[in-house]
Amino acid sequence: MHNPARATTRRPLRLATLTMLTVSIAVTLTVLLHLALVSHFAHQQARKEAQLRLQQLSWQMRDSLNRVTGSAMVTVKLLSELPQVRFYEKPEATRQVLESIQRAVPDYAWIGVADAEGKVRASTHGMLEGARVDARPWFQTGIKSAHATDYHPALLLNTLLPKSTDPWRFIDMSAPLRDDAGAVRGVVGVHMSWQWVRNRARQLLTPALREYGAEVLVVRADGTVLLGPGNMVEKKFDSPSLRLAQQGATGSLREQGADGKVYLTGYSRTGTGGDPATLQWSVLVRHTEDAALAEARVLERRMIALSVLMAAVLALCAALLARRLTRPMDALSGSIEQAIEATRAGGRAAEIPVVSGFHEAQVLSQAMRELVRSEEEHRSALETMNQQLESTVAARTAELQSLLLHDGLTGLPNRRALMQTLPEAMHRAARASKPCALLFLDMDGFKSVNDTHGHEEGDELLRQFGARLVHAVRKTDSVARLAGDEFVVVLEGLSDAQDANEKAGTLLDVLRKPYQLKGAAVTVGASIGVALHLPGAAQDLAAWLARADSAMYAAKRGGKNTVKLAA
């Protein structure tokens, strides 16, 4: 009769197919892992190299700015020491000195000397001579000490200087002029054109970096961009790298720009903090991460092409090898299938032949004949043994669990069981919104009973003491023995601290009654420390036990046989 269940059974894959699939999957995963590692480390290395390069460029730009501004400040200080400048009453001689300096350094757009009242007495090419500059920052700061005045537009000189494609912008260096007695009699100032900074930025970026879109930004302390792309100049700017640079840090990082692009940025700061003769600008050199990783991505594409080719070659080799290795196994599996079909049909299965090809297939075919013969016997024996083993393990597990969680002398829960009970009590207190209390009991007079009547009587006293505790509390409460003559009671469903104190007092009355031992009747008491746990309080088991323990010792010190409530 046709069996529908057998007709719908899916035929499993053959060994040759499985072998080829396994090898192909292994090759594919290996190639993918290789690609992932190469991509990761290539990108990581490219990013590190780009950040290091940008950091070095930032340092170079910073050092260049410091060097030029420092040189300008040295020039101003030297001018302030020259007699022709200090004593400007002969403007012709003073002008000659100033113009000689300007010829040596063309970036000095204007050099002038003003008297103490702020009137320009001599200057290069006579520009602004006679004009008052006492309101200008370079004069107001320079009359006090050598000072560098930050980037600013040309107000007085804008119409006097030659027209330029870029707007005239200056930084000023100024210093006081003193007579022989040391009194201030004027100020010498240098207006240095901002063009030298633009030129230095162009020199700093190689054509390759400019091709990648690298940018040099010089930012004033208030966040105004002094040098950078045209759409950013003299506008406010903020970024993580800028904030780090303003704090005096140097380095490089990866950051998100306001335009949504990811940049790699090297940063540093010029000048010296607290020195008015220096300018503290943040120098940022950055370009997009996509540009930095362009070469790494080219390498990645080449690796993908090579890996795909390698995977194809390996897959072909795997297919040929699988066919060679699985041919004997195919013959063996065919014999086994014929034997199964014969058995199902009620006939006698043909003997499984010994196949050749490789040693393992031959051994396997021989073993199959022996295996089929003894399979049923072994299965029956194993089932019996398994049932016996499961029963034995279950009994031993229950026994060990009981030993682990109970005190061997009193049969009460031990410290391990208590530490499992306390969190549950805290949770129940939180759910019921009712406090619970931990009673720490230490028997008073136990040592005397041990010394007088012996350890066996002492053990009996401990058993009766524990049993009396169990009978004295409710079924919802818990009793445990910690060690020696120390016991713990957990009271739940309390109304307040007074309720806990009263129940502990009642318990103390029960424990004071005489105990009948084999040799004599004895009376002992207990010192009880009570620690309350309120609903919603932090669940700190160690702290709760410590509070109850401290309260018990306070009860001991208070005269024993008393109850002490923990604070």
Coordinates of C-alpha atoms in Angstrom, one line a residue:
M1 CA 0.0 0.0 0.0
H2 CA 1.2 3.5 -0.8
N3 CA 2.3 5.4 2.3
P4 CA 1.6 9.2 1.9
A5 CA 3.9 10.1 4.8
R6 CA 6.8 8.4 3.1
A7 CA 5.9 10.1 -0.2
T8 CA 6.1 13.6 1.3
T9 CA 9.4 12.9 3.2
R10 CA 12.1 15.2 2.0
R11 CA 15.2 13.4 0.7
P12 CA 18.3 14.6 2.6
L13 CA 21.2 16.1 0.8
R14 CA 24.0 13.7 -0.3
L15 CA 27.4 13.8 1.3
A16 CA 29.0 15.1 -1.8
T17 CA 26.6 18.1 -1.9
L18 CA 27.0 18.7 1.9
T19 CA 30.8 18.5 1.6
M20 CA 30.9 20.9 -1.3
L21 CA 28.5 23.3 0.4
T22 CA 30.5 23.2 3.7
V23 CA 33.8 23.9 2.0
S24 CA 32.2 26.6 -0.1
I25 CA 30.6 28.3 2.9
A26 CA 33.9 28.0 4.8
V27 CA 35.8 29.6 1.9
T28 CA 33.2 32.3 1.6
L29 CA 33.2 33.1 5.3
T30 CA 37.0 33.1 5.3
V31 CA 37.1 35.5 2.3
L32 CA 34.5 37.8 3.9
L33 CA 36.4 37.8 7.2
H34 CA 39.6 38.5 5.4
L35 CA 37.9 41.4 3.5
A36 CA 36.4 42.8 6.7
L37 CA 39.7 42.7 8.5
V38 CA 41.6 44.2 5.5
S39 CA 38.9 46.9 5.2
H40 CA 38.9 47.7 8.9
F41 CA 42.7 47.9 9.3
A42 CA 43.1 49.7 5.9
H43 CA 40.5 52.3 6.9
Q44 CA 41.9 52.6 10.4
Q45 CA 45.5 53.0 9.2
A46 CA 44.4 55.6 6.5
R47 CA 42.5 57.5 9.2
K48 CA 45.4 57.5 11.6
E49 CA 47.9 58.6 8.9
A50 CA 45.5 61.4 7.8
Q51 CA 45.0 62.6 11.4
L52 CA 48.7 62.5 12.0
R53 CA 49.4 64.5 8.8
L54 CA 46.7 67.1 9.7
Q55 CA 48.0 67.4 13.2
Q56 CA 51.6 68.0 11.9
L57 CA 50.2 70.6 9.5
S58 CA 48.4 72.3 12.3
W59 CA 51.6 72.4 14.3
Q60 CA 53.5 73.8 11.3
M61 CA 50.9 76.5 10.8
R62 CA 50.9 77.3 14.6
D63 CA 54.7 77.5 14.7
S64 CA 54.8 79.7 11.6
L65 CA 52.2 82.1 13.1
N66 CA 54.1 82.1 16.4
R67 CA 57.4 82.7 14.6
V68 CA 56.1 85.6 12.5
T69 CA 54.2 87.3 15.4
G70 CA 57.1 86.8 17.7
S71 CA 59.5 88.3 15.1
A72 CA 57.1 91.3 14.7
M73 CA 57.1 91.8 18.5
V74 CA 60.9 91.6 18.7
T75 CA 61.0 94.2 15.9
V76 CA 58.6 96.5 17.8
K77 CA 60.7 96.1 21.0
L78 CA 63.9 96.9 19.1
L79 CA 62.3 100.0 17.6
S80 CA 61.2 101.1 21.0
E81 CA 64.9 101.1 22.1
L82 CA 66.2 103.1 19.1
P83 CA 67.0 106.8 19.9
Q84 CA 65.7 107.8 16.4
V85 CA 62.3 106.4 17.4
R86 CA 62.3 107.2 21.1
F87 CA 63.0 110.8 20.4
Y88 CA 60.7 111.4 17.5
E89 CA 61.1 115.2 17.4
K90 CA 62.9 114.8 14.1
P91 CA 60.2 113.0 12.1
E92 CA 62.5 112.7 9.0
A93 CA 65.1 110.6 10.8
T94 CA 62.3 108.5 12.5
R95 CA 60.5 108.0 9.2
Q96 CA 63.8 106.7 7.6
V97 CA 64.2 104.1 10.3
L98 CA 60.6 102.9 10.0
E99 CA 60.7 102.7 6.2
S100 CA 63.9 100.7 6.3
I101 CA 62.1 98.2 8.5
Q102 CA 59.1 98.1 6.1
R103 CA 61.3 97.5 3.1
A104 CA 62.9 94.6 4.9
V105 CA 59.5 93.1 5.9
P106 CA 56.9 94.0 3.2
D107 CA 54.1 92.5 5.3
Y108 CA 54.4 95.5 7.7
A109 CA 51.8 97.6 6.0
W110 CA 52.2 100.5 8.3
I111 CA 54.7 101.5 11.1
G112 CA 54.1 104.6 13.1
V113 CA 55.1 106.5 16.2
A114 CA 52.5 108.4 18.3
D115 CA 53.2 110.7 21.2
A116 CA 51.7 110.2 24.7
E117 CA 48.6 112.2 23.6
G118 CA 47.9 109.8 20.8
K119 CA 49.0 112.0 17.9
V120 CA 51.0 110.3 15.1
R121 CA 54.4 112.1 14.9
A122 CA 56.1 109.9 12.2
S123 CA 55.1 107.0 10.0
T124 CA 56.0 105.1 6.9
H125 CA 55.4 107.2 3.8
G126 CA 53.9 109.9 6.1
M127 CA 50.5 108.1 6.3
L128 CA 48.3 109.2 9.2
E129 CA 51.0 111.7 10.4
G130 CA 49.2 114.3 12.5
A131 CA 46.1 112.1 13.0
R132 CA 45.0 111.1 16.4
V133 CA 45.0 107.4 17.3
D134 CA 44.5 107.6 21.0
A135 CA 41.2 105.7 20.6
R136 CA 42.8 102.8 18.7
P137 CA 43.3 99.6 20.7
W138 CA 47.0 99.2 19.7
F139 CA 47.7 102.6 21.2
Q140 CA 45.7 102.1 24.4
T141 CA 47.4 98.8 25.1
G142 CA 50.8 99.6 23.8
I143 CA 51.2 102.6 26.1
K144 CA 51.1 100.3 29.0
S145 CA 53.4 97.4 27.8
A146 CA 54.4 95.4 24.8
H147 CA 51.1 94.1 23.4
A148 CA 49.7 92.2 20.4
T149 CA 46.3 93.5 19.2
D150 CA 44.1 90.9 17.5
Y151 CA 42.9 90.7 13.9
H152 CA 40.8 93.7 12.9
P153 CA 39.8 95.6 9.7
A154 CA 41.6 98.7 8.5
L155 CA 39.6 101.7 9.6
L156 CA 42.0 104.7 9.2
L157 CA 44.3 103.2 6.6
N158 CA 41.7 101.5 4.3
T159 CA 41.5 104.6 2.0
L160 CA 45.3 105.3 2.1
L161 CA 46.6 101.8 1.3
P162 CA 46.7 100.5 -2.3
K163 CA 43.6 98.6 -3.5
S164 CA 43.8 94.8 -3.0
T165 CA 41.8 91.8 -4.2
D166 CA 41.5 90.8 -0.5
P167 CA 40.2 93.3 2.1
W168 CA 42.9 94.9 4.3
R169 CA 43.0 93.2 7.7
F170 CA 45.7 93.8 10.3
I171 CA 47.2 92.5 13.5
D172 CA 49.0 95.1 15.5
M173 CA 52.2 95.0 17.6
S174 CA 52.9 98.0 19.9
A175 CA 55.2 98.9 22.7
P176 CA 55.7 102.0 24.9
L177 CA 58.5 104.6 24.2
R178 CA 60.3 105.7 27.3
D179 CA 62.7 108.5 27.9
D180 CA 66.0 108.1 29.8
A181 CA 64.2 108.5 33.1
G182 CA 61.8 105.7 32.2
A183 CA 58.7 107.9 31.7
V184 CA 56.3 106.9 28.8
R185 CA 56.4 109.5 26.1
G186 CA 54.7 107.6 23.2
V187 CA 53.9 104.4 21.5
V188 CA 55.5 102.7 18.5
G189 CA 53.1 100.4 16.5
V190 CA 53.3 98.0 13.6
H191 CA 50.2 97.1 11.5
M192 CA 51.0 93.8 10.0
S193 CA 49.0 92.8 6.9
W194 CA 46.9 89.6 7.2
Q195 CA 48.1 88.7 3.7
W196 CA 51.2 86.9 5.1
V197 CA 48.8 84.5 6.9
R198 CA 46.9 83.7 3.7
N199 CA 50.2 83.1 1.8
R200 CA 51.5 80.8 4.6
A201 CA 48.3 78.7 4.4
R202 CA 48.6 78.4 0.6
Q203 CA 52.2 77.2 1.0
L204 CA 51.3 74.8 3.8
L205 CA 48.8 72.8 1.7
T206 CA 50.5 70.7 -1.0
P207 CA 48.6 70.4 -4.3
A208 CA 47.6 66.8 -3.3
L209 CA 46.0 68.0 -0.1
R210 CA 44.2 70.9 -1.9
E211 CA 42.9 68.3 -4.3
Y212 CA 41.5 66.3 -1.3
G213 CA 39.8 69.5 -0.2
A214 CA 42.0 70.2 2.9
E215 CA 41.3 73.5 4.7
V216 CA 43.3 75.7 7.1
L217 CA 41.2 77.6 9.6
V218 CA 42.6 80.2 12.0
V219 CA 39.9 81.1 14.6
R220 CA 40.0 83.9 17.1
A221 CA 39.2 83.3 20.8
D222 CA 35.6 84.5 20.3
G223 CA 35.1 81.8 17.6
T224 CA 35.4 84.2 14.6
V225 CA 37.1 82.6 11.6
L226 CA 40.0 84.8 10.6
L227 CA 41.3 82.5 7.8
G228 CA 39.5 79.7 6.0
P229 CA 37.0 79.1 3.1
G230 CA 35.5 82.3 1.7
N231 CA 32.0 81.5 3.0
M232 CA 33.3 81.1 6.6
V233 CA 35.7 84.1 7.0
E234 CA 34.7 86.6 9.7
K235 CA 31.8 84.4 10.7
K236 CA 31.3 82.4 14.0
F237 CA 32.4 78.8 14.1
D238 CA 32.2 76.1 16.6
S239 CA 33.4 72.4 16.7
P240 CA 34.8 69.9 19.3
S241 CA 38.3 70.4 17.8
L242 CA 38.0 74.2 18.3
R243 CA 37.0 73.9 21.9
L244 CA 39.9 71.6 22.6
A245 CA 42.3 74.0 20.9
Q246 CA 41.0 76.9 22.9
Q247 CA 41.8 74.9 26.0
G248 CA 45.4 74.7 24.9
A249 CA 45.2 71.0 23.8
T250 CA 46.9 69.7 20.6
G251 CA 46.0 66.6 18.6
S252 CA 43.6 65.4 16.0
L253 CA 40.1 63.9 16.0
R254 CA 37.1 62.8 13.9
E255 CA 34.1 65.1 14.1
Q256 CA 30.8 66.0 12.5
G257 CA 30.8 69.3 10.7
A258 CA 28.0 71.8 10.6
D259 CA 27.5 70.9 6.9
G260 CA 26.8 67.3 7.8
K261 CA 30.1 66.0 6.6
V262 CA 32.6 64.0 8.7
Y263 CA 36.0 65.7 9.0
L264 CA 39.4 64.6 10.3
T265 CA 40.8 67.7 12.0
G266 CA 44.3 68.5 13.4
Y267 CA 44.2 71.3 16.0
S268 CA 46.5 73.4 18.1
R269 CA 46.7 76.9 19.6
T270 CA 49.2 79.8 19.1
G271 CA 50.7 82.1 21.7
T272 CA 51.2 81.7 25.4
G273 CA 48.5 81.9 27.9
G274 CA 48.7 85.1 30.0
D275 CA 51.3 86.8 27.7
P276 CA 49.8 90.0 26.1
A277 CA 52.6 90.1 23.6
T278 CA 51.2 86.9 21.9
L279 CA 48.0 86.1 20.1
Q280 CA 46.0 83.0 21.1
W281 CA 44.4 81.7 17.9
S282 CA 43.1 78.2 17.3
V283 CA 44.6 76.6 14.2
L284 CA 42.6 73.8 12.6
V285 CA 43.6 71.8 9.5
R286 CA 40.9 69.5 8.2
H287 CA 39.6 67.6 5.3
T288 CA 36.7 65.2 4.9
E289 CA 37.0 61.6 6.0
D290 CA 35.8 60.4 2.6
A291 CA 38.8 62.1 1.0
A292 CA 41.2 60.5 3.6
L293 CA 39.8 57.0 3.0
A294 CA 39.7 57.3 -0.8
E295 CA 42.9 55.3 -1.4
A296 CA 41.9 52.7 1.2
R297 CA 38.6 52.2 -0.7
V298 CA 40.5 51.7 -3.9
L299 CA 42.6 49.0 -2.2
E300 CA 39.3 47.5 -0.8
R301 CA 37.8 47.2 -4.3
R302 CA 41.0 45.5 -5.6
M303 CA 40.9 43.1 -2.6
I304 CA 37.3 42.3 -3.3
A305 CA 38.1 41.4 -7.0
L306 CA 41.0 39.2 -6.0
S307 CA 39.0 37.5 -3.2
V308 CA 36.1 36.7 -5.5
L309 CA 38.6 35.1 -8.0
M310 CA 40.2 33.2 -5.2
A311 CA 36.8 32.0 -3.9
A312 CA 35.9 30.7 -7.3
V313 CA 39.1 28.7 -7.7
L314 CA 38.7 27.3 -4.2
A315 CA 35.1 26.4 -4.8
L316 CA 36.1 24.5 -8.0
C317 CA 38.8 22.6 -6.1
A318 CA 36.3 21.8 -3.3
A319 CA 33.8 20.3 -5.8
L320 CA 36.4 18.0 -7.3
L321 CA 37.8 17.0 -3.9
A322 CA 34.3 16.3 -2.6
R323 CA 33.4 14.1 -5.5
R324 CA 36.6 12.0 -5.0
L325 CA 36.1 11.6 -1.2
T326 CA 32.4 10.9 -1.2
R327 CA 32.2 8.2 -3.9
P328 CA 32.9 5.3 -1.4
M329 CA 30.4 6.8 1.0
D330 CA 27.8 7.0 -1.7
A331 CA 28.2 3.3 -2.4
L332 CA 27.8 2.5 1.3
S333 CA 24.8 4.7 1.7
G334 CA 23.1 3.0 -1.3
S335 CA 23.6 -0.4 0.3
I336 CA 22.2 0.8 3.6
E337 CA 19.1 2.3 1.8
Q338 CA 18.5 -1.1 0.1
A339 CA 18.7 -2.9 3.4
I340 CA 16.2 -0.5 5.0
E341 CA 13.8 -1.0 2.1
A342 CA 14.1 -4.8 2.3
T343 CA 13.4 -4.7 6.0
R344 CA 10.3 -2.5 5.6
A345 CA 9.0 -4.9 2.9
G346 CA 9.3 -7.8 5.4
G347 CA 12.2 -9.4 3.6
R348 CA 15.7 -10.1 4.7
A349 CA 18.2 -7.4 4.2
A350 CA 21.2 -8.1 2.1
E351 CA 24.5 -8.1 3.9
I352 CA 26.1 -4.7 3.8
P353 CA 29.2 -5.0 1.6
V354 CA 32.7 -3.9 2.6
V355 CA 33.5 -0.9 0.4
S356 CA 36.9 0.2 -0.7
G357 CA 38.3 3.6 -1.6
F358 CA 39.9 4.7 1.6
H359 CA 40.5 3.1 5.0
E360 CA 37.8 5.0 6.9
A361 CA 35.0 3.8 4.5
Q362 CA 36.1 0.2 4.8
V363 CA 36.1 0.4 8.6
L364 CA 32.7 2.1 8.6
S365 CA 31.1 -0.6 6.4
Q366 CA 32.4 -3.3 8.6
A367 CA 31.2 -1.6 11.7
M368 CA 27.7 -1.0 10.3
R369 CA 27.1 -4.8 10.1
E370 CA 28.1 -5.2 13.7
L371 CA 26.1 -2.1 14.8
V372 CA 22.8 -3.2 13.2
R373 CA 23.1 -6.6 15.0
S374 CA 23.7 -5.2 18.5
E375 CA 21.7 -2.0 18.3
E376 CA 18.5 -3.2 19.8
E377 CA 20.2 -4.9 22.8
H378 CA 22.2 -1.9 23.5
R379 CA 19.2 0.4 23.3
S380 CA 17.2 -1.6 25.8
A381 CA 20.1 -1.7 28.2
L382 CA 20.8 2.0 27.9
E383 CA 17.1 2.9 28.5
T384 CA 17.1 0.9 31.7
M385 CA 20.4 2.4 32.9
N386 CA 19.1 5.9 32.1
Q387 CA 16.0 5.5 34.1
Q388 CA 18.0 4.2 37.1
L389 CA 20.5 7.0 36.8
E390 CA 17.8 9.7 36.6
S391 CA 16.2 8.4 39.7
T392 CA 19.4 8.3 41.6
V393 CA 20.5 11.7 40.5
A394 CA 17.1 13.2 41.5
A395 CA 17.3 11.7 45.0
R396 CA 20.9 12.8 45.6
T397 CA 20.2 16.3 44.3
A398 CA 17.3 16.7 46.7
E399 CA 19.4 15.4 49.5
L400 CA 22.3 17.7 48.7
Q401 CA 20.0 20.7 48.3
S402 CA 18.5 20.0 51.7
L403 CA 22.0 19.7 53.3
L404 CA 23.1 22.9 51.6
L405 CA 20.2 25.0 52.9
H406 CA 19.6 23.5 56.4
D407 CA 21.6 23.5 59.6
G408 CA 22.7 19.9 60.5
L409 CA 22.0 20.3 64.3
T410 CA 18.7 22.1 64.5
G411 CA 17.2 21.4 61.1
L412 CA 16.6 25.1 60.6
P413 CA 17.5 27.0 57.5
N414 CA 21.2 28.1 57.5
R415 CA 22.9 31.3 56.4
R416 CA 22.8 30.3 52.7
A417 CA 19.0 29.8 52.9
L418 CA 18.6 33.0 54.9
M419 CA 20.5 35.0 52.2
Q420 CA 18.0 33.6 49.6
T421 CA 15.0 34.4 51.9
L422 CA 15.9 38.0 52.7
P423 CA 15.5 39.4 49.1
E424 CA 12.1 37.7 48.8
A425 CA 11.0 39.2 52.1
M426 CA 12.1 42.7 50.8
H427 CA 10.1 42.2 47.6
R428 CA 7.0 41.1 49.5
A429 CA 7.3 44.1 51.8
A430 CA 7.5 46.4 48.7
R431 CA 4.4 44.7 47.1
A432 CA 2.3 44.8 50.3
S433 CA 3.6 48.3 51.3
K434 CA 4.2 46.9 54.8
P435 CA 7.6 46.8 56.6
C436 CA 9.4 43.7 57.6
A437 CA 12.0 43.2 60.4
L438 CA 15.1 41.3 60.9
L439 CA 15.7 40.0 64.5
F440 CA 19.2 39.0 65.3
L441 CA 19.2 36.8 68.5
D442 CA 22.2 35.8 70.5
M443 CA 21.5 33.4 73.4
D444 CA 22.5 34.7 76.8
G445 CA 24.0 32.0 79.2
F446 CA 24.7 29.4 76.5
K447 CA 28.4 29.1 77.4
S448 CA 27.6 28.5 81.0
V449 CA 25.2 25.6 80.1
N450 CA 27.9 24.2 77.8
D451 CA 30.6 24.4 80.5
T452 CA 28.4 23.0 83.2
H453 CA 26.4 20.3 81.5
G454 CA 28.6 19.4 78.5
H455 CA 28.4 19.9 74.7
E456 CA 25.7 17.3 74.2
E457 CA 23.3 19.1 76.6
G458 CA 24.4 22.4 74.8
D459 CA 23.4 20.9 71.5
E460 CA 20.1 19.8 72.9
L461 CA 19.5 23.3 74.2
L462 CA 20.2 24.7 70.8
R463 CA 17.7 22.3 69.2
Q464 CA 15.0 23.3 71.8
F465 CA 15.8 27.0 71.4
G466 CA 15.4 26.8 67.7
A467 CA 12.1 24.7 67.9
R468 CA 10.7 27.2 70.4
L469 CA 11.5 30.1 67.9
V470 CA 9.7 28.2 65.1
H471 CA 6.6 27.6 67.3
A472 CA 6.6 31.2 68.6
V473 CA 6.4 32.9 65.2
R474 CA 3.8 32.8 62.4
K475 CA 4.0 30.5 59.4
T476 CA 4.6 33.6 57.3
D477 CA 7.7 34.4 59.3
S478 CA 11.1 32.7 58.9
V479 CA 13.7 31.3 61.4
A480 CA 17.3 30.5 60.6
R481 CA 20.5 29.6 62.6
L482 CA 23.6 31.5 61.5
A483 CA 26.3 29.9 63.7
G484 CA 26.9 28.9 67.3
D485 CA 24.1 30.3 69.4
E486 CA 23.2 33.0 66.9
F487 CA 19.7 32.9 65.3
V488 CA 17.8 35.1 62.9
V489 CA 14.0 35.7 62.7
V490 CA 12.4 37.5 59.8
L491 CA 9.0 39.0 60.6
E492 CA 6.8 40.1 57.7
G493 CA 3.5 42.1 57.4
L494 CA 4.3 44.5 60.2
S495 CA 2.6 47.8 60.7
D496 CA 5.5 49.8 62.1
A497 CA 8.6 49.7 64.2
Q498 CA 6.6 49.5 67.5
D499 CA 4.9 46.4 66.1
A500 CA 8.3 44.8 65.5
N501 CA 9.5 45.8 68.9
E502 CA 6.4 44.3 70.6
K503 CA 6.7 41.0 68.7
A504 CA 10.4 40.8 69.7
G505 CA 9.4 41.4 73.3
T506 CA 6.8 38.6 73.2
L507 CA 9.4 36.3 71.6
L508 CA 11.8 37.1 74.4
D509 CA 9.2 36.1 77.0
V510 CA 8.8 32.8 75.3
L511 CA 12.6 32.1 75.2
R512 CA 13.1 32.9 78.9
K513 CA 11.0 29.9 80.1
P514 CA 13.0 26.9 81.4
Y515 CA 14.3 24.3 79.1
Q516 CA 14.2 20.6 80.2
L517 CA 17.4 18.9 79.3
K518 CA 18.4 15.3 80.1
G519 CA 20.3 16.1 83.2
A520 CA 18.7 19.3 84.4
A521 CA 16.3 22.2 83.7
V522 CA 18.1 25.4 82.6
T523 CA 17.0 28.9 82.0
V524 CA 18.6 31.1 79.4
G525 CA 17.7 34.4 77.7
A526 CA 18.5 36.2 74.5
S527 CA 19.7 39.6 73.4
I528 CA 17.7 40.7 70.4
G529 CA 18.6 43.3 67.8
V530 CA 15.8 44.5 65.6
A531 CA 16.4 46.1 62.2
L532 CA 13.3 47.4 60.2
H533 CA 13.2 47.3 56.4
L534 CA 10.7 49.8 55.0
P535 CA 8.9 49.4 51.6
G536 CA 10.8 51.1 48.9
A537 CA 14.1 51.3 50.8
A538 CA 17.3 50.2 49.1
Q539 CA 17.7 46.4 49.1
D540 CA 21.1 46.1 50.8
L541 CA 21.3 42.7 52.6
A542 CA 24.7 43.3 54.2
A543 CA 23.6 46.6 55.6
W544 CA 20.4 45.2 56.9
L545 CA 22.2 42.3 58.7
A546 CA 24.8 44.7 60.0
R547 CA 22.2 47.0 61.5
A548 CA 20.5 44.1 63.3
D549 CA 23.9 42.7 64.5
S550 CA 24.8 46.2 65.9
A551 CA 21.5 46.5 67.6
M552 CA 22.0 43.0 69.2
Y553 CA 25.4 44.0 70.6
A554 CA 23.8 47.2 71.9
A555 CA 21.3 44.9 73.7
K556 CA 24.2 42.9 75.1
R557 CA 25.9 46.0 76.4
G558 CA 22.6 47.2 77.8
G559 CA 22.3 44.3 80.3
K560 CA 21.4 41.3 78.1
N561 CA 17.9 39.7 77.9
T562 CA 16.6 42.8 76.2
V563 CA 15.4 44.0 72.9
K564 CA 17.2 46.9 71.0
L565 CA 15.7 48.5 67.9
A566 CA 18.3 49.6 65.3
A567 CA 18.3 53.3 64.3

